[in-house]
Coordinates of C-alpha atoms and ligand atoms in Angstrom, one line a residue:
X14 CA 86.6 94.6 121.8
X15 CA 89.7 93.8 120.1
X16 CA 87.6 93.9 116.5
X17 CA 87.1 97.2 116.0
X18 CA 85.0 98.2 112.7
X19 CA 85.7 102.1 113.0
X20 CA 87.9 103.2 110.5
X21 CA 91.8 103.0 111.3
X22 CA 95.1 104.3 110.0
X23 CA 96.0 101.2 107.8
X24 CA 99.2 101.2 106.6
X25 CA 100.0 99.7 103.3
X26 CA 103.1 97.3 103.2
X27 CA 104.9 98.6 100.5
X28 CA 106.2 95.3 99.5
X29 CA 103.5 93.5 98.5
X30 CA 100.8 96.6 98.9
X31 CA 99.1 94.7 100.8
X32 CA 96.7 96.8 104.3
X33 CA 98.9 96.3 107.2
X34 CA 97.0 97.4 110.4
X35 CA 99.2 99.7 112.9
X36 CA 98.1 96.7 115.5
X37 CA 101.1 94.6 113.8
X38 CA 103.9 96.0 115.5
X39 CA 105.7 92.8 114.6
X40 CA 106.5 94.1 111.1
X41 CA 107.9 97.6 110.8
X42 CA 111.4 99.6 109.6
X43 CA 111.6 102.5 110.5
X44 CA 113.4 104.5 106.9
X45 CA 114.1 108.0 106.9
X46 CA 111.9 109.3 109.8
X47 CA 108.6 107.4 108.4
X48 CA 107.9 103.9 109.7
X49 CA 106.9 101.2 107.5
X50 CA 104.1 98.2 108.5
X51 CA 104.6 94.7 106.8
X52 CA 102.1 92.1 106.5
X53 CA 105.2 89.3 107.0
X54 CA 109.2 89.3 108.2
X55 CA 110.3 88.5 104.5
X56 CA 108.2 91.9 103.1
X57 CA 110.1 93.3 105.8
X58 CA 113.6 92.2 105.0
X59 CA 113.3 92.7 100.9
X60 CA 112.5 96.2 102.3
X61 CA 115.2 96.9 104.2
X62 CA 117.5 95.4 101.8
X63 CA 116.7 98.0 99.3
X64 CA 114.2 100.5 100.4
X65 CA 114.5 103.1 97.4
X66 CA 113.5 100.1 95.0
X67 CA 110.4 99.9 96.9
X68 CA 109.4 103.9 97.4
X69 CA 111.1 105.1 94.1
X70 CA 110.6 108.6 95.2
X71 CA 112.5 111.1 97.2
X72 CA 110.2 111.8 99.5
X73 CA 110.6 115.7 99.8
X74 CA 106.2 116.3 100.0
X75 CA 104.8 113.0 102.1
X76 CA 101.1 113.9 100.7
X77 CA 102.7 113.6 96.9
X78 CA 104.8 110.6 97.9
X79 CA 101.2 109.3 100.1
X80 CA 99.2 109.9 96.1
X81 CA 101.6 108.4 94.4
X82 CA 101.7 105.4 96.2
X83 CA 98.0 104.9 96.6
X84 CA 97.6 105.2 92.6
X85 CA 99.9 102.6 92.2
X86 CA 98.4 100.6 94.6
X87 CA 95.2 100.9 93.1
X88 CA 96.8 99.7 89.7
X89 CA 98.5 96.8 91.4
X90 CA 95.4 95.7 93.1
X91 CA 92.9 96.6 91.3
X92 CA 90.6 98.1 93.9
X93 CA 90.4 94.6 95.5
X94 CA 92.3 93.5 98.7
X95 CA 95.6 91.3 97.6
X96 CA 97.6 88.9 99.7
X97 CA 101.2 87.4 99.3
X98 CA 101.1 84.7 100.9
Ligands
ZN270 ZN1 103.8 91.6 102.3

């Protein structure tokens, strides 16, 4: 049962954009009271090294900051699912 197909929280590593899956506790930074999920230890570290590059907001409404990210991932990706490795 450890494949689930109901819908999640995926998380969306910021880095790279690409879905992170809360299971991947491996991966995260926590930055200003929200916790990040990274597909990988390097997306992790070019995180922490410079967060504000990566969220190029400051954060005041998480929904606006959440739609602002999503369009851009959208752009980035395309609509299709993306890796970086
Ligand atoms: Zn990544």
């Amino acid at each position: 049962m450890e494949k689930s197909t109901s819908p999640k929280q995926i998380f969306i590593d910021p880095v790279c954009f690409m879905k992170v899956t809360p299971d991947k506790k491996d991966f995260t930074f926590t930055y200003k009271m929200r916790t990040y999920y990274f597909c990988a230890e390097s997306c992790r570290k070019a995180f922490e090294t410079n967060p504000d590059k990566y969220l190029e907001s400051k954060s005041s409404k998480p929904k606006g900051w959440w739609g602002r990210y999503l369009e851009r991932l959208n752009k980035a990706t395309g609509g299709k699912s993306q890796k970086c490795h």
